[in-house]
Coordinates of C-alpha atoms in Angstrom, one line a residue:
M1 CA 9.4 18.5 -10.8
K2 CA 12.1 20.0 -8.6
Y3 CA 11.5 18.6 -5.2
P4 CA 14.3 19.5 -2.9
T5 CA 13.2 23.1 -2.2
Q6 CA 9.8 24.1 -3.4
Y7 CA 8.3 20.6 -3.0
T8 CA 9.2 20.2 0.6
K9 CA 8.3 23.8 1.4
A10 CA 4.9 23.2 -0.1
I11 CA 4.4 20.2 2.1
Y12 CA 5.2 22.3 5.2
L13 CA 2.6 24.9 4.2
L14 CA 0.0 22.2 3.8
V15 CA 0.7 20.2 6.9
L16 CA 1.4 23.0 9.4
P17 CA -2.2 23.8 10.1
L18 CA -2.9 20.1 11.1
L19 CA -0.3 20.3 13.9
F20 CA -2.6 22.6 15.9
S21 CA -5.6 20.3 16.1
S22 CA -7.2 19.9 19.5
C23 CA -6.9 16.8 21.7
K24 CA -10.6 16.2 21.3
K25 CA -10.1 15.9 17.5
Y26 CA -7.2 13.6 18.0
L27 CA -9.3 11.2 20.0
E28 CA -12.2 11.2 17.4
E29 CA -12.7 8.3 15.1
I30 CA -12.1 9.7 11.6
P31 CA -12.3 7.5 8.5
N32 CA -9.2 7.3 6.3
N33 CA -11.0 9.0 3.4
A34 CA -11.8 12.0 5.6
I35 CA -8.3 13.4 6.1
P36 CA -8.5 17.1 7.0
S37 CA -7.6 19.5 4.2
T38 CA -7.4 23.0 5.7
A39 CA -4.8 24.7 3.5
A40 CA -6.6 27.5 1.6
I41 CA -5.9 28.0 -2.1
T42 CA -6.0 31.7 -2.6
D43 CA -3.3 32.8 -5.1
A44 CA -0.7 31.5 -7.5
G45 CA 1.7 30.6 -4.7
T46 CA -0.7 28.5 -2.7
A47 CA -2.1 26.9 -5.9
R48 CA 1.4 25.7 -6.9
A49 CA 2.1 24.6 -3.3
A50 CA -1.2 22.6 -3.2
I51 CA -0.5 20.6 -6.4
L52 CA 3.1 19.9 -5.3
G53 CA 1.6 18.7 -2.0
T54 CA -0.7 16.4 -4.0
Y55 CA 2.3 14.9 -5.9
N56 CA 4.0 14.3 -2.5
R57 CA 1.0 12.4 -1.3
L58 CA 1.1 10.4 -4.5
Q59 CA 4.7 9.6 -3.8
N60 CA 3.8 8.5 -0.3
Y61 CA 1.6 5.6 -1.5
T62 CA 3.3 4.4 -4.6
T63 CA 6.2 2.5 -3.1
D64 CA 4.1 0.5 -0.7
Y65 CA 1.6 -0.1 -3.6
I66 CA 4.5 -1.8 -5.4
T67 CA 4.8 -4.2 -2.5
L68 CA 1.1 -5.1 -2.8
G69 CA 1.6 -5.9 -6.5
T70 CA 4.7 -8.1 -6.0
V71 CA 5.1 -10.1 -2.8
T72 CA 1.5 -11.2 -3.1
A73 CA 2.3 -13.0 -6.4
D74 CA 4.9 -15.5 -7.6
N75 CA 8.0 -13.3 -8.5
V76 CA 8.8 -12.0 -5.1
A77 CA 9.0 -13.7 -1.7
F78 CA 9.1 -12.5 1.9
N79 CA 12.6 -12.8 3.4
G80 CA 12.5 -10.8 6.6
T81 CA 11.0 -10.8 10.1
L82 CA 8.0 -8.5 9.9
S83 CA 4.6 -10.3 10.0
E84 CA 2.8 -7.8 7.7
Y85 CA 5.0 -8.8 4.8
L86 CA 4.6 -12.5 5.6
Q87 CA 0.8 -12.0 5.6
L88 CA 1.0 -10.5 2.1
D89 CA 3.3 -13.3 0.9
Q90 CA 0.9 -16.0 2.1
N91 CA -2.2 -14.2 0.9
A92 CA -3.6 -14.4 4.4
I93 CA -4.2 -10.7 5.0
P94 CA -6.0 -9.5 8.1
T95 CA -8.1 -6.4 8.2
D96 CA -5.4 -4.6 10.3
N97 CA -2.4 -5.5 8.1
V98 CA -0.3 -2.3 8.4
I99 CA 0.7 -2.2 4.7
T100 CA -2.7 -2.6 3.2
V101 CA -4.2 -0.2 5.8
G102 CA -1.4 2.3 5.2
V103 CA -1.8 2.2 1.4
Y104 CA -5.5 2.6 1.6
Q105 CA -5.2 5.6 4.0
K106 CA -2.5 7.2 1.8
I107 CA -4.5 6.8 -1.4
Y108 CA -7.5 8.6 0.2
S109 CA -5.2 11.3 1.5
T110 CA -3.9 11.8 -2.1
I111 CA -7.5 11.9 -3.4
N112 CA -8.5 14.4 -0.8
S113 CA -5.6 16.6 -1.6
A114 CA -6.6 16.4 -5.3
N115 CA -10.1 17.3 -4.3
S116 CA -8.9 20.4 -2.6
V117 CA -7.2 21.6 -5.7
I118 CA -10.2 20.8 -7.9
A119 CA -12.5 22.6 -5.5
G120 CA -10.3 25.6 -4.6
L121 CA -8.5 26.5 -7.8
P122 CA -11.3 27.7 -10.1
G123 CA -12.1 30.6 -7.7
V124 CA -8.5 31.9 -7.7
T125 CA -8.2 35.2 -9.5
D126 CA -4.6 36.0 -9.0
P127 CA -3.2 37.7 -12.2
L128 CA 0.0 35.7 -11.6
L129 CA -1.9 32.5 -12.3
Q130 CA -2.8 32.6 -15.9
T131 CA -5.5 30.4 -17.4
A132 CA -3.1 28.0 -19.1
E133 CA -1.3 27.3 -15.8
K134 CA -4.6 27.0 -13.9
N135 CA -5.8 24.5 -16.4
R136 CA -2.6 22.5 -16.2
I137 CA -2.8 22.3 -12.4
L138 CA -6.4 21.3 -12.5
G139 CA -5.6 18.6 -15.2
E140 CA -2.8 17.2 -13.0
A141 CA -5.2 17.1 -10.0
Y142 CA -7.9 15.2 -12.0
F143 CA -5.3 12.7 -13.2
I144 CA -4.0 12.1 -9.7
R145 CA -7.5 11.6 -8.4
A146 CA -8.2 9.2 -11.3
L147 CA -5.0 7.2 -10.5
G148 CA -5.9 7.0 -6.9
Y149 CA -9.4 5.7 -7.5
F150 CA -8.0 3.3 -10.2
D151 CA -5.5 1.9 -7.7
L152 CA -8.2 1.6 -5.0
A153 CA -10.5 -0.2 -7.4
R154 CA -8.1 -2.8 -8.6
G155 CA -7.0 -3.5 -5.0
W156 CA -10.2 -3.2 -3.0
G157 CA -13.0 -3.3 -5.6
G158 CA -15.7 -0.6 -5.7
V159 CA -15.1 2.0 -3.1
Q160 CA -16.6 5.2 -1.6
L161 CA -16.4 8.0 -4.1
Q162 CA -15.6 11.2 -2.3
L163 CA -15.3 14.0 -4.9
T164 CA -15.2 17.1 -2.6
P165 CA -12.6 18.0 0.1
T166 CA -13.4 16.4 3.5
A167 CA -12.4 18.1 6.7
N168 CA -14.1 15.8 9.3
I169 CA -16.2 12.7 9.7
N170 CA -19.4 14.4 8.7
G171 CA -18.1 15.0 5.2
I172 CA -18.1 11.3 4.4
K173 CA -21.3 10.3 6.2
G174 CA -23.9 8.7 3.9
V175 CA -21.5 7.9 1.1
K176 CA -22.0 4.2 0.3
R177 CA -19.5 2.0 -1.5
S178 CA -19.8 2.3 -5.3
T179 CA -19.6 -0.8 -7.5
L180 CA -16.4 -1.6 -9.4
T181 CA -18.1 -0.4 -12.6
Q182 CA -19.1 2.9 -11.0
T183 CA -15.6 3.4 -9.6
Y184 CA -14.0 2.8 -13.0
D185 CA -16.6 5.2 -14.6
Q186 CA -15.4 7.9 -12.2
V187 CA -11.8 7.2 -13.1
L188 CA -12.7 7.6 -16.8
A189 CA -14.6 10.8 -16.2
D190 CA -11.6 12.3 -14.4
L191 CA -9.2 11.2 -17.1
I192 CA -11.4 12.8 -19.8
Q193 CA -11.5 16.0 -17.8
S194 CA -7.7 15.9 -17.3
E195 CA -7.0 15.3 -21.0
Q196 CA -9.1 18.3 -21.9
L197 CA -7.4 20.6 -19.5
L198 CA -3.7 19.6 -20.0
P199 CA -1.6 21.1 -22.7
A200 CA 0.1 19.0 -25.4
D201 CA 3.3 17.2 -24.2
D202 CA 6.5 19.1 -24.3
A203 CA 9.6 17.3 -25.5
I204 CA 11.2 16.5 -22.1
T205 CA 8.8 16.5 -19.1
R206 CA 8.2 13.0 -17.7
N207 CA 7.7 13.6 -13.9
R208 CA 4.6 15.8 -14.2
V209 CA 1.4 14.8 -15.7
Q210 CA 0.9 15.6 -19.4
K211 CA -1.5 14.3 -22.0
S212 CA 0.4 11.2 -22.8
A213 CA 0.3 10.1 -19.2
V214 CA -3.5 10.5 -19.2
R215 CA -3.8 8.5 -22.4
G216 CA -1.5 5.8 -21.0
L217 CA -3.7 5.4 -17.9
R218 CA -6.8 5.4 -20.2
A219 CA -5.2 2.5 -22.0
R220 CA -4.5 0.6 -18.8
L221 CA -8.1 1.3 -17.6
A222 CA -9.5 0.0 -20.8
L223 CA -7.4 -3.2 -20.5
Y224 CA -8.8 -3.8 -17.0
R225 CA -12.3 -3.2 -18.3
E226 CA -11.6 -5.5 -21.3
N227 CA -12.4 -2.7 -23.7
W228 CA -9.9 -3.9 -26.2
T229 CA -10.5 -1.2 -28.9
D230 CA -9.9 1.7 -26.5
A231 CA -6.9 -0.1 -25.0
A232 CA -5.4 -0.4 -28.5
T233 CA -6.4 3.2 -29.4
Y234 CA -4.9 5.0 -26.4
S235 CA -1.8 2.9 -26.2
T236 CA -1.2 3.7 -29.9
Q237 CA -1.5 7.4 -29.2
V238 CA 1.3 7.2 -26.6
I239 CA 3.5 4.9 -28.6
A240 CA 3.2 7.4 -31.6
Q241 CA 4.8 10.2 -29.5
S242 CA 8.4 10.8 -30.6
K243 CA 9.4 11.6 -27.0
F244 CA 9.0 8.0 -26.0
A245 CA 11.1 5.0 -27.0
L246 CA 12.3 1.7 -25.5
V247 CA 15.7 2.3 -24.1
N248 CA 18.7 0.2 -25.1
T249 CA 19.9 -1.4 -22.9
Y250 CA 17.1 -2.5 -20.6
Q251 CA 18.8 -1.3 -17.4
S252 CA 19.2 2.2 -18.7
F253 CA 15.8 3.3 -17.5
F254 CA 16.6 2.5 -13.9
T255 CA 20.0 4.0 -14.0
A256 CA 20.7 7.6 -13.0
P257 CA 20.0 10.2 -14.1
Y258 CA 16.6 8.6 -14.9
L259 CA 13.7 10.3 -16.8
S260 CA 14.7 8.3 -19.9
T261 CA 12.6 8.0 -23.1
E262 CA 11.2 4.8 -21.4
S263 CA 9.2 6.9 -18.9
V264 CA 5.7 8.1 -19.8
F265 CA 5.3 9.2 -16.2
E266 CA 7.6 8.6 -13.2
L267 CA 7.8 10.3 -9.8
T268 CA 11.1 11.9 -9.0
F269 CA 12.8 11.7 -5.6
S270 CA 15.9 13.5 -4.4
A271 CA 18.5 13.4 -1.6
N272 CA 16.2 15.8 0.3
N273 CA 13.0 13.9 -0.5
Q274 CA 14.2 10.3 -0.4
N275 CA 12.7 7.1 -1.7
N276 CA 14.1 4.5 0.6
Y277 CA 12.3 1.6 -1.1
W278 CA 15.7 0.2 -2.1
S279 CA 16.3 -0.9 1.4
L280 CA 13.7 -3.6 1.3
W281 CA 15.5 -5.3 -1.6
Y282 CA 19.1 -5.0 -0.7
P283 CA 21.0 -7.4 1.7
S284 CA 22.2 -6.2 5.1
A285 CA 25.8 -6.2 3.9
L286 CA 24.8 -3.4 1.5
G287 CA 22.7 -1.5 4.0
G288 CA 19.3 -3.0 3.3
S289 CA 16.8 -5.1 5.3
Y290 CA 16.4 -7.8 2.5
T291 CA 12.7 -8.1 3.3
L292 CA 11.7 -8.7 -0.4
K293 CA 13.6 -11.3 -2.4
P294 CA 13.2 -12.7 -6.0
T295 CA 11.8 -16.2 -6.0
A296 CA 13.9 -19.1 -7.3
S297 CA 11.5 -19.4 -10.3
L298 CA 12.0 -15.8 -11.3
I299 CA 15.8 -16.0 -10.8
S300 CA 15.8 -19.0 -13.2
K301 CA 13.8 -17.0 -15.8
L302 CA 15.9 -13.9 -15.6
N303 CA 19.1 -16.0 -16.0
D304 CA 17.7 -17.8 -19.0
P305 CA 18.9 -16.0 -22.2
G306 CA 15.8 -17.2 -24.0
I307 CA 13.4 -15.6 -21.4
G308 CA 15.2 -12.9 -19.4
G309 CA 17.8 -11.8 -21.9
T310 CA 19.3 -8.5 -20.7
R311 CA 16.7 -8.3 -18.0
K312 CA 19.0 -10.4 -15.9
S313 CA 20.3 -6.9 -14.8
L314 CA 17.3 -6.9 -12.5
I315 CA 19.1 -9.1 -10.1
A316 CA 22.6 -9.4 -8.6
G317 CA 24.3 -11.6 -6.1
T318 CA 24.8 -15.3 -6.1
G319 CA 23.4 -18.5 -4.5
S320 CA 21.0 -17.8 -1.6
S321 CA 21.9 -14.1 -1.7
V322 CA 20.4 -13.0 -5.0
Y323 CA 18.6 -9.7 -4.7
G324 CA 16.6 -7.2 -6.8
T325 CA 18.4 -4.2 -8.3
L326 CA 15.6 -2.2 -9.9
Y327 CA 15.7 0.1 -6.9
N328 CA 19.4 0.6 -6.5
T329 CA 20.3 4.0 -5.0
A330 CA 21.5 2.5 -1.7
G331 CA 22.1 5.2 0.8
T332 CA 20.8 8.1 -1.3
G333 CA 17.2 7.1 -2.0
T334 CA 16.8 8.8 -5.4
D335 CA 15.1 6.0 -7.3
P336 CA 12.0 7.1 -9.1
S337 CA 8.6 5.4 -8.8
Y338 CA 7.8 4.1 -12.3
V339 CA 4.1 4.8 -12.8
L340 CA 3.9 4.3 -16.6
R341 CA 6.6 3.0 -19.0
I342 CA 6.3 2.8 -22.7
A343 CA 7.0 -0.9 -22.5
E344 CA 3.7 -1.3 -20.8
L345 CA 1.9 0.5 -23.6
Y346 CA 3.4 -1.9 -26.1
L347 CA 2.2 -4.9 -24.1
I348 CA -1.2 -3.4 -23.5
R349 CA -1.6 -2.9 -27.2
A350 CA -0.3 -6.5 -27.9
E351 CA -2.9 -7.9 -25.5
A352 CA -5.7 -5.8 -26.9
R353 CA -4.8 -6.7 -30.5
A354 CA -4.7 -10.4 -29.6
H355 CA -8.2 -10.2 -28.2
L356 CA -9.3 -8.4 -31.3
N357 CA -7.8 -11.3 -33.3
E358 CA -5.2 -8.9 -34.9
L359 CA -2.5 -11.5 -34.2
D360 CA 0.2 -10.1 -36.5
G361 CA 0.0 -6.7 -34.8
A362 CA 0.0 -8.4 -31.3
L363 CA 3.2 -10.3 -32.3
A364 CA 4.8 -7.2 -33.5
D365 CA 4.3 -5.4 -30.2
L366 CA 5.3 -8.4 -28.1
N367 CA 8.4 -8.8 -30.1
A368 CA 9.4 -5.2 -29.8
I369 CA 9.7 -5.9 -26.1
R370 CA 11.5 -9.2 -26.6
K371 CA 13.9 -7.6 -29.1
R372 CA 14.9 -4.9 -26.6
A373 CA 15.6 -7.6 -24.1
G374 CA 17.8 -9.5 -26.5
V375 CA 15.3 -12.4 -26.7
S376 CA 14.4 -14.3 -29.8
P377 CA 11.0 -13.3 -31.3
F378 CA 7.8 -15.2 -30.7
T379 CA 7.1 -16.2 -34.2
S380 CA 3.7 -17.9 -34.4
G381 CA 0.8 -19.2 -32.4
N382 CA -3.0 -19.1 -32.0
Q383 CA -4.8 -16.5 -30.0
E384 CA -4.5 -18.4 -26.7
E385 CA -0.8 -19.1 -27.1
I386 CA 0.0 -15.4 -28.0
L387 CA -2.0 -14.2 -25.0
Q388 CA -0.1 -16.5 -22.7
A389 CA 3.2 -15.3 -24.3
I390 CA 2.2 -11.7 -23.6
A391 CA 1.3 -12.6 -20.0
D392 CA 4.7 -14.3 -19.5
E393 CA 6.4 -11.3 -21.0
N394 CA 4.6 -9.0 -18.6
S395 CA 5.7 -11.1 -15.7
V396 CA 9.4 -10.8 -16.5
E397 CA 9.4 -7.2 -17.9
F398 CA 7.7 -5.8 -14.8
A399 CA 9.0 -8.3 -12.3
F400 CA 9.5 -5.8 -9.5
E401 CA 6.8 -3.3 -10.4
A402 CA 3.2 -3.2 -9.3
H403 CA 1.9 -5.4 -12.1
R404 CA 2.0 -9.2 -11.5
W405 CA -0.6 -9.6 -8.7
F406 CA -3.1 -7.3 -10.5
D407 CA -2.4 -9.0 -13.8
L408 CA -3.2 -12.4 -12.3
V409 CA -6.4 -11.2 -10.7
R410 CA -7.7 -9.3 -13.8
T411 CA -7.0 -12.3 -16.1
K412 CA -8.5 -14.7 -13.5
Q413 CA -5.3 -16.7 -13.2
A414 CA -4.6 -16.1 -9.5
G415 CA -6.2 -19.5 -8.6
K416 CA -4.2 -21.4 -11.2
I417 CA -0.9 -19.7 -10.7
L418 CA -1.0 -19.0 -7.0
G419 CA -3.3 -21.7 -5.8
L420 CA -5.6 -19.0 -4.4
T421 CA -8.9 -20.5 -5.4
N422 CA -11.1 -18.5 -3.1
T423 CA -11.8 -15.5 -5.2
N424 CA -12.9 -13.4 -2.1
F425 CA -9.2 -13.1 -1.4
W426 CA -8.4 -11.6 -4.8
L427 CA -9.4 -8.3 -3.2
F428 CA -7.7 -6.7 -0.1
P429 CA -9.7 -6.2 3.1
I430 CA -11.1 -2.8 3.9
P431 CA -9.2 -1.6 7.0
Y432 CA -11.0 -2.5 10.3
S433 CA -10.5 1.0 11.5
D434 CA -12.7 2.3 8.7
L435 CA -15.4 -0.2 9.6
L436 CA -15.4 1.2 13.1
S437 CA -15.4 4.8 12.2
D438 CA -17.9 4.9 9.4
P439 CA -21.1 2.8 9.3
D440 CA -21.4 3.3 5.5
V441 CA -18.3 1.2 4.9
V442 CA -19.0 -2.4 4.0
Q443 CA -16.3 -5.1 4.2
N444 CA -15.3 -7.2 1.2
P445 CA -16.6 -10.7 1.4
G446 CA -14.6 -13.3 3.2
Y447 CA -13.0 -11.0 5.8

């Protein structure tokens, strides 16, 4: 995905019509999942621009989504002055928290953009847009919509399922919240459609959706649904692809030029389309705001050769000034967003195999991750002990990625580990603005 020129140009084409909205429209209450989509898809050029615009919207929410998956758990702590981060850190999130509201809005914006592609592309008859490319673009759009609804579901529970482009408030009227099962069913349906449309992987592409990314997300979805057989099956399909391999050493995957064999799917940024997420992690002396900081317990684990191993490269600094280095392009903002790594597929398969009582296979997958980190193998244990070892490995392997909070919630450990015994607060609140603008939106319990 070459962002600096065609990507930003596509964004201008998609956004420009919105700048001419009337003052009356500006004052209307419009729900976040009814973001206008007025850019027509009429030929090859607008089709390509539309899917790049959809990728851009996906970029827009992924970095803040990482914050939702980290500072809410036990690896990362708030270290700044902004109350919205403190609220997340304390798991005391109001309905107007600007980060949760912003992510919720941006995910629905992404979904609506994907809906526009899905609705508009089949009618395009431009001879410059051959069937293979049309199918690829449609497959990408279905995947991005699936990822958006998956991320909404694990953060907010069952949500309103809007599957057609929405231009105003009337387009979402009457759409009730679906259950979590129904929402995950829609994710699966979109992934099945995406896999059918996309071509087989090529040898090098990692920043546009291909079949392996679809299968990787199917494995993750199956894990969340406790469908252990499918989780093992789809993770195996990705692991078997020769284009993917654990990099050696660990820090290689987050060191330029990126797009390593570790990545099943990552989102590329550039100097002209920056990812400034690094600034939240870096101290002021290095140009950052130091808003997010590794906890003392995580620092201890990463520095322990028997736990962190080479993953100690995730942190730098000393004493009270230790900081995270996963996002490290200070000043240039070219860090990717890591959506799916091959390491995750190994640990998904390990967990699935453990639940299926295939303990030798579970240990083999777990130890593949430990070996890469230079950590001694986990040699034996019963099912419960192996599952705990896998959970511990996930915590360290993905310390600064959007995993830990959601892992604790899906395994029902958020009460034990975080002291958050009120399960109502294992979901984020629906934005108050959506409750005001759409009577069909129902708030999550406890808010």
